[in-house]
C-alpha cells in the first residue's frame, strides 16, 4: 500500500527503542516469575502430571505489568473431552488445594490462582498429535513449539512494543469483554511481518476479506469465514485467529495504526483518559445494577446483550442513539446511553409505495403532513407522544427478559437504579461505574484529542 504521507522511520525507531526499555522485564521481574514456575512445576511433578509451559511467559514475550504463567497439563486422550474436563479439574484442584485459587471456564473449567502476587493458570488438555484435537486447548503446546522456532530476541522486543500499543488502547485480549487481539495473535503477526512498524503498515493496508497466512493452505478461507480479516492459525490452518475480534475493535486498530504512522507519539503507549462533555450530562441516561457472580466471559456476554436490549427499547420509543457503552467497576455494572434528543418532538411515519393507490388514499386521509421520498414511498411527521428517557428504562425493568435481557442478570437488572448522569450523586454505590461509563462515551480516535 502506498501512503499519502511519508513515514518517519527514524522517529519511529527511536520511539520503539524507548518503549522497549519500558516493557522489557528486569532481572528481578524474571526471578519473581521463575520462583512461581518452580513451585507449581514441582507440585505437578509430585502428582505425576505431564505438563508444558505455554503462553507469553514460555515464549518470553510477556509484559512486566501483565505477567502470568500458563501450565498446560496433558491428559490421556482416551478420557475424551468431558473426561479431561472433569478429571483434569479434580487433579488440578489437588495440586493447588492449599493455595489461593479459583475456577474459571472456557471450553472446559480450568484453574486460576495467585501466588506471591503472580497469577498462574492450570489448563487441562489432551496429549494428542497435531490435527487430532479433542479440546480447544490442545493446540497450545504446538503454538509454543512453532513460535519458539520463529522468535528471536529482536522480534520478542517488537512483540512487546505491539502488545503495549494494543493494551494501552484497549485492544489487547480475545476475551468477550474486549474482543481484541490475543497474545498469540500478536506474536503471529510479528512473525509474519517482522517488526512493529511493519505490523501497523500491514494492518492499515488490510482490505475487506484479506487472508493472512504464515503457512500454505489448501482451501478458500473466504468461503468458510466472513470476518473482515481472516488470519489463519499456522498450527491449524482451518482455524481463524481473527474470529474473536469485534468489527469495532478492528476498525479502531486500523485507525490508530494509521494515526501512529502519520504522527508517531509516545501517547499511543499510555492509557488516554477521555474528556467528557459535561454539557451533555442530561442527555446521558443510565441504569446501574449489581454484577452477577459469574465468570468474566459469561457475564460480559450478558452485559452486551442487555446493552442491545436497552438500545432497542429507546429506538422503539422514538429516540435517536448517539452512542452506548457498558462499564463494570467493583460489584456494579452501568449501561449508559447517549441520546441525541432528551425527548421526541415528532415522529416520522413511513407510508405505502406510490404504486399502491388504495393504500396511498388511506394514508393521505389519516395524516396531515405528507411527502414522497426517493424510495417512492409516502412519509409523514406527527407530533410525538412525550416519553421520558428514564421511563423507557423504568418500563424495561418491569419485564427485561421480554426485551432480550439475559435471564442470568434479569433480576439484578430489574433491581437497578435508573437516572440521568446529571443526577448522579457522589455518595452512590455505583458512582465509579457510572463515571467510567460516562467517560467512555467520549473516547475518541481524533489525533489532536486528549493530549
mmCIF file of N, CA and C in Angstrom, residues 265-342:
data_model
loop_
_atom_site.group_PDB
_atom_site.id
_atom_site.type_symbol
_atom_site.label_atom_id
_atom_site.label_comp_id
_atom_site.label_asym_id
_atom_site.label_seq_id
_atom_site.Cartn_x
_atom_site.Cartn_y
_atom_site.Cartn_z
ATOM 1 N N UNK A 265 3.901 9.097 18.297
ATOM 2 C CA UNK A 265 3.885 9.817 19.570
ATOM 3 C C UNK A 265 3.827 8.806 20.705
ATOM 4 N N UNK A 266 4.499 9.116 21.796
ATOM 5 C CA UNK A 266 4.519 8.224 22.950
ATOM 6 C C UNK A 266 3.131 8.074 23.567
ATOM 7 N N UNK A 267 2.213 9.000 23.268
ATOM 8 C CA UNK A 267 0.869 8.940 23.858
ATOM 9 C C UNK A 267 0.126 7.668 23.461
ATOM 10 N N UNK A 268 0.539 7.034 22.365
ATOM 11 C CA UNK A 268 -0.127 5.799 21.931
ATOM 12 C C UNK A 268 0.236 4.609 22.821
ATOM 13 N N UNK A 269 1.186 4.821 23.733
ATOM 14 C CA UNK A 269 1.614 3.747 24.626
ATOM 15 C C UNK A 269 1.239 4.046 26.079
ATOM 16 N N UNK A 270 0.320 4.954 26.260
ATOM 17 C CA UNK A 270 -0.199 5.272 27.588
ATOM 18 C C UNK A 270 -1.713 5.353 27.491
ATOM 19 N N UNK A 271 -2.386 4.881 28.516
ATOM 20 C CA UNK A 271 -3.849 4.920 28.507
ATOM 21 C C UNK A 271 -4.315 6.371 28.526
ATOM 22 N N UNK A 272 -5.094 6.742 27.524
ATOM 23 C CA UNK A 272 -5.601 8.112 27.434
ATOM 24 C C UNK A 272 -6.981 8.184 28.071
ATOM 25 N N UNK A 273 -7.156 9.158 28.925
ATOM 26 C CA UNK A 273 -8.443 9.324 29.592
ATOM 27 C C UNK A 273 -9.360 10.202 28.749
ATOM 28 N N UNK A 274 -10.538 9.714 28.397
ATOM 29 C CA UNK A 274 -11.477 10.544 27.638
ATOM 30 C C UNK A 274 -11.851 11.804 28.418
ATOM 31 N N UNK A 275 -12.134 12.867 27.691
ATOM 32 C CA UNK A 275 -12.563 14.121 28.308
ATOM 33 C C UNK A 275 -14.054 14.300 28.030
ATOM 34 N N UNK A 276 -14.909 14.000 29.009
ATOM 35 C CA UNK A 276 -16.355 14.068 28.767
ATOM 36 C C UNK A 276 -16.840 15.495 28.525
ATOM 37 N N UNK A 277 -17.917 15.598 27.797
ATOM 38 C CA UNK A 277 -18.613 16.866 27.579
ATOM 39 C C UNK A 277 -19.692 16.986 28.653
ATOM 40 N N UNK A 278 -19.424 17.757 29.699
ATOM 41 C CA UNK A 278 -20.382 17.849 30.803
ATOM 42 C C UNK A 278 -21.729 18.415 30.372
ATOM 43 N N UNK A 279 -21.722 19.244 29.328
ATOM 44 C CA UNK A 279 -22.986 19.850 28.897
ATOM 45 C C UNK A 279 -23.957 18.801 28.345
ATOM 46 N N UNK A 280 -23.456 17.588 28.088
ATOM 47 C CA UNK A 280 -24.314 16.526 27.553
ATOM 48 C C UNK A 280 -24.912 15.662 28.663
ATOM 49 N N UNK A 281 -24.591 15.975 29.915
ATOM 50 C CA UNK A 281 -24.931 15.046 31.002
ATOM 51 C C UNK A 281 -26.424 14.772 31.119
ATOM 52 N N UNK A 282 -27.264 15.714 30.685
ATOM 53 C CA UNK A 282 -28.707 15.484 30.768
ATOM 54 C C UNK A 282 -29.204 14.560 29.663
ATOM 55 N N UNK A 283 -28.383 14.385 28.623
ATOM 56 C CA UNK A 283 -28.749 13.507 27.514
ATOM 57 C C UNK A 283 -28.221 12.086 27.696
ATOM 58 N N UNK A 284 -27.509 11.843 28.780
ATOM 59 C CA UNK A 284 -26.989 10.503 29.066
ATOM 60 C C UNK A 284 -27.841 9.870 30.163
ATOM 61 N N UNK A 285 -28.495 8.769 29.801
ATOM 62 C CA UNK A 285 -29.364 8.054 30.738
ATOM 63 C C UNK A 285 -28.708 6.719 31.072
ATOM 64 N N UNK A 286 -28.780 6.332 32.333
ATOM 65 C CA UNK A 286 -28.043 5.155 32.789
ATOM 66 C C UNK A 286 -28.916 4.234 33.624
ATOM 67 N N UNK A 287 -28.518 2.979 33.643
ATOM 68 C CA UNK A 287 -29.046 2.040 34.628
ATOM 69 C C UNK A 287 -27.854 1.331 35.250
ATOM 70 N N UNK A 288 -27.790 1.333 36.565
ATOM 71 C CA UNK A 288 -26.712 0.661 37.295
ATOM 72 C C UNK A 288 -27.309 -0.467 38.125
ATOM 73 N N UNK A 289 -26.672 -1.630 38.071
ATOM 74 C CA UNK A 289 -27.177 -2.785 38.819
ATOM 75 C C UNK A 289 -26.009 -3.624 39.306
ATOM 76 N N UNK A 290 -26.283 -4.482 40.263
ATOM 77 C CA UNK A 290 -25.238 -5.315 40.863
ATOM 78 C C UNK A 290 -24.729 -6.338 39.855
ATOM 79 N N UNK A 291 -23.416 -6.515 39.835
ATOM 80 C CA UNK A 291 -22.808 -7.503 38.947
ATOM 81 C C UNK A 291 -23.117 -8.910 39.450
ATOM 82 N N UNK A 292 -23.407 -9.841 38.546
ATOM 83 C CA UNK A 292 -23.682 -11.221 38.967
ATOM 84 C C UNK A 292 -22.391 -11.950 39.321
ATOM 85 N N UNK A 293 -22.509 -12.974 40.115
ATOM 86 C CA UNK A 293 -21.348 -13.777 40.500
ATOM 87 C C UNK A 293 -21.110 -14.842 39.432
ATOM 88 N N UNK A 294 -20.598 -14.402 38.293
ATOM 89 C CA UNK A 294 -20.341 -15.286 37.158
ATOM 90 C C UNK A 294 -18.948 -15.009 36.617
ATOM 91 N N UNK A 295 -18.375 -15.968 35.882
ATOM 92 C CA UNK A 295 -17.050 -15.750 35.304
ATOM 93 C C UNK A 295 -17.130 -14.642 34.256
ATOM 94 N N UNK A 296 -15.998 -14.021 34.001
ATOM 95 C CA UNK A 296 -15.969 -12.797 33.195
ATOM 96 C C UNK A 296 -16.587 -12.961 31.814
ATOM 97 N N UNK A 297 -16.191 -13.977 31.062
ATOM 98 C CA UNK A 297 -16.702 -14.125 29.699
ATOM 99 C C UNK A 297 -18.221 -14.286 29.673
ATOM 100 N N UNK A 298 -18.754 -15.031 30.630
ATOM 101 C CA UNK A 298 -20.204 -15.261 30.657
ATOM 102 C C UNK A 298 -20.941 -13.975 31.002
ATOM 103 N N UNK A 299 -20.482 -13.283 32.046
ATOM 104 C CA UNK A 299 -21.230 -12.088 32.456
ATOM 105 C C UNK A 299 -21.102 -10.961 31.434
ATOM 106 N N UNK A 300 -19.928 -10.830 30.797
ATOM 107 C CA UNK A 300 -19.801 -9.764 29.799
ATOM 108 C C UNK A 300 -20.620 -10.057 28.546
ATOM 109 N N UNK A 301 -20.754 -11.315 28.204
ATOM 110 C CA UNK A 301 -21.647 -11.660 27.103
ATOM 111 C C UNK A 301 -23.073 -11.221 27.413
ATOM 112 N N UNK A 302 -23.476 -11.387 28.684
ATOM 113 C CA UNK A 302 -24.814 -10.963 29.112
ATOM 114 C C UNK A 302 -24.938 -9.444 29.126
ATOM 115 N N UNK A 303 -23.885 -8.764 29.565
ATOM 116 C CA UNK A 303 -23.940 -7.293 29.596
ATOM 117 C C UNK A 303 -24.185 -6.727 28.201
ATOM 118 N N UNK A 304 -23.473 -7.274 27.222
ATOM 119 C CA UNK A 304 -23.607 -6.747 25.859
ATOM 120 C C UNK A 304 -25.006 -7.015 25.293
ATOM 121 N N UNK A 305 -25.583 -8.163 25.654
ATOM 122 C CA UNK A 305 -26.958 -8.441 25.214
ATOM 123 C C UNK A 305 -27.939 -7.485 25.890
ATOM 124 N N UNK A 306 -27.687 -7.185 27.157
ATOM 125 C CA UNK A 306 -28.545 -6.233 27.868
ATOM 126 C C UNK A 306 -28.411 -4.837 27.266
ATOM 127 N N UNK A 307 -27.201 -4.469 26.883
ATOM 128 C CA UNK A 307 -26.993 -3.169 26.233
ATOM 129 C C UNK A 307 -27.803 -3.082 24.940
ATOM 130 N N UNK A 308 -27.809 -4.164 24.173
ATOM 131 C CA UNK A 308 -28.577 -4.179 22.926
ATOM 132 C C UNK A 308 -30.074 -4.080 23.211
ATOM 133 N N UNK A 309 -30.526 -4.732 24.279
ATOM 134 C CA UNK A 309 -31.940 -4.640 24.664
ATOM 135 C C UNK A 309 -32.310 -3.200 25.023
ATOM 136 N N UNK A 310 -31.420 -2.523 25.738
ATOM 137 C CA UNK A 310 -31.652 -1.121 26.105
ATOM 138 C C UNK A 310 -31.724 -0.248 24.858
ATOM 139 N N UNK A 311 -30.808 -0.466 23.932
ATOM 140 C CA UNK A 311 -30.813 0.309 22.689
ATOM 141 C C UNK A 311 -32.129 0.109 21.925
ATOM 142 N N UNK A 312 -32.573 -1.137 21.858
ATOM 143 C CA UNK A 312 -33.822 -1.424 21.134
ATOM 144 C C UNK A 312 -35.020 -0.743 21.792
ATOM 145 N N UNK A 313 -35.021 -0.707 23.115
ATOM 146 C CA UNK A 313 -36.129 -0.059 23.825
ATOM 147 C C UNK A 313 -36.188 1.434 23.494
ATOM 148 N N UNK A 314 -35.033 2.071 23.426
ATOM 149 C CA UNK A 314 -35.011 3.502 23.086
ATOM 150 C C UNK A 314 -35.418 3.736 21.632
ATOM 151 N N UNK A 315 -34.947 2.864 20.755
ATOM 152 C CA UNK A 315 -35.328 3.007 19.342
ATOM 153 C C UNK A 315 -36.839 2.870 19.183
ATOM 154 N N UNK A 316 -37.416 1.902 19.881
ATOM 155 C CA UNK A 316 -38.863 1.690 19.789
ATOM 156 C C UNK A 316 -39.659 2.863 20.357
ATOM 157 N N UNK A 317 -39.023 3.646 21.221
ATOM 158 C CA UNK A 317 -39.698 4.813 21.790
ATOM 159 C C UNK A 317 -39.394 6.087 21.008
ATOM 160 N N UNK A 318 -38.729 5.938 19.878
ATOM 161 C CA UNK A 318 -38.502 7.083 19.004
ATOM 162 C C UNK A 318 -37.247 7.877 19.271
ATOM 163 N N UNK A 319 -36.399 7.391 20.160
ATOM 164 C CA UNK A 319 -35.160 8.112 20.452
ATOM 165 C C UNK A 319 -34.077 7.787 19.427
ATOM 166 N N UNK A 320 -33.217 8.752 19.184
ATOM 167 C CA UNK A 320 -32.035 8.521 18.359
ATOM 168 C C UNK A 320 -30.836 8.358 19.284
ATOM 169 N N UNK A 321 -30.118 7.269 19.098
ATOM 170 C CA UNK A 321 -28.996 6.947 19.983
ATOM 171 C C UNK A 321 -27.695 7.380 19.321
ATOM 172 N N UNK A 322 -26.920 8.184 20.030
ATOM 173 C CA UNK A 322 -25.606 8.576 19.526
ATOM 174 C C UNK A 322 -24.594 7.476 19.824
ATOM 175 N N UNK A 323 -24.600 6.998 21.061
ATOM 176 C CA UNK A 323 -23.597 6.017 21.466
ATOM 177 C C UNK A 323 -24.050 5.366 22.761
ATOM 178 N N UNK A 324 -23.591 4.142 22.989
ATOM 179 C CA UNK A 324 -23.883 3.485 24.264
ATOM 180 C C UNK A 324 -22.653 2.713 24.702
ATOM 181 N N UNK A 325 -22.614 2.346 25.970
ATOM 182 C CA UNK A 325 -21.455 1.628 26.488
ATOM 183 C C UNK A 325 -21.837 0.863 27.746
ATOM 184 N N UNK A 326 -20.935 -0.025 28.171
ATOM 185 C CA UNK A 326 -21.100 -0.779 29.417
ATOM 186 C C UNK A 326 -19.834 -0.618 30.240
ATOM 187 N N UNK A 327 -19.997 -0.428 31.535
ATOM 188 C CA UNK A 327 -18.851 -0.323 32.436
ATOM 189 C C UNK A 327 -19.092 -1.199 33.654
ATOM 190 N N UNK A 328 -18.025 -1.856 34.104
ATOM 191 C CA UNK A 328 -18.101 -2.638 35.339
ATOM 192 C C UNK A 328 -16.996 -2.159 36.263
ATOM 193 N N UNK A 329 -17.368 -1.823 37.468
ATOM 194 C CA UNK A 329 -16.374 -1.423 38.471
ATOM 195 C C UNK A 329 -16.762 -2.035 39.802
ATOM 196 N N UNK A 330 -15.812 -2.787 40.370
ATOM 197 C CA UNK A 330 -16.050 -3.469 41.632
ATOM 198 C C UNK A 330 -17.266 -4.384 41.475
ATOM 199 N N UNK A 331 -18.352 -4.136 42.185
ATOM 200 C CA UNK A 331 -19.524 -5.025 42.113
ATOM 201 C C UNK A 331 -20.691 -4.390 41.379
ATOM 202 N N UNK A 332 -20.426 -3.313 40.619
ATOM 203 C CA UNK A 332 -21.509 -2.607 39.930
ATOM 204 C C UNK A 332 -21.295 -2.553 38.429
ATOM 205 N N UNK A 333 -22.407 -2.670 37.710
ATOM 206 C CA UNK A 333 -22.414 -2.576 36.248
ATOM 207 C C UNK A 333 -23.272 -1.376 35.862
ATOM 208 N N UNK A 334 -22.817 -0.619 34.875
ATOM 209 C CA UNK A 334 -23.608 0.508 34.376
ATOM 210 C C UNK A 334 -23.731 0.428 32.864
ATOM 211 N N UNK A 335 -24.954 0.512 32.373
ATOM 212 C CA UNK A 335 -25.208 0.657 30.938
ATOM 213 C C UNK A 335 -25.607 2.113 30.718
ATOM 214 N N UNK A 336 -24.858 2.800 29.858
ATOM 215 C CA UNK A 336 -25.099 4.222 29.608
ATOM 216 C C UNK A 336 -25.483 4.432 28.152
ATOM 217 N N UNK A 337 -26.466 5.291 27.924
ATOM 218 C CA UNK A 337 -26.930 5.601 26.572
ATOM 219 C C UNK A 337 -26.917 7.117 26.385
ATOM 220 N N UNK A 338 -26.212 7.560 25.349
ATOM 221 C CA UNK A 338 -26.132 8.979 24.996
ATOM 222 C C UNK A 338 -27.162 9.227 23.900
ATOM 223 N N UNK A 339 -28.172 10.030 24.210
ATOM 224 C CA UNK A 339 -29.299 10.259 23.305
ATOM 225 C C UNK A 339 -29.165 11.597 22.585
ATOM 226 N N UNK A 340 -29.559 11.599 21.314
ATOM 227 C CA UNK A 340 -29.492 12.843 20.540
ATOM 228 C C UNK A 340 -30.487 13.869 21.067
ATOM 229 N N UNK A 341 -31.668 13.411 21.454
ATOM 230 C CA UNK A 341 -32.690 14.304 21.989
ATOM 231 C C UNK A 341 -33.136 13.781 23.347
ATOM 232 N N UNK A 342 -33.434 14.726 24.232
ATOM 233 C CA UNK A 342 -33.941 14.324 25.538
ATOM 234 C C UNK A 342 -35.359 13.770 25.423
#
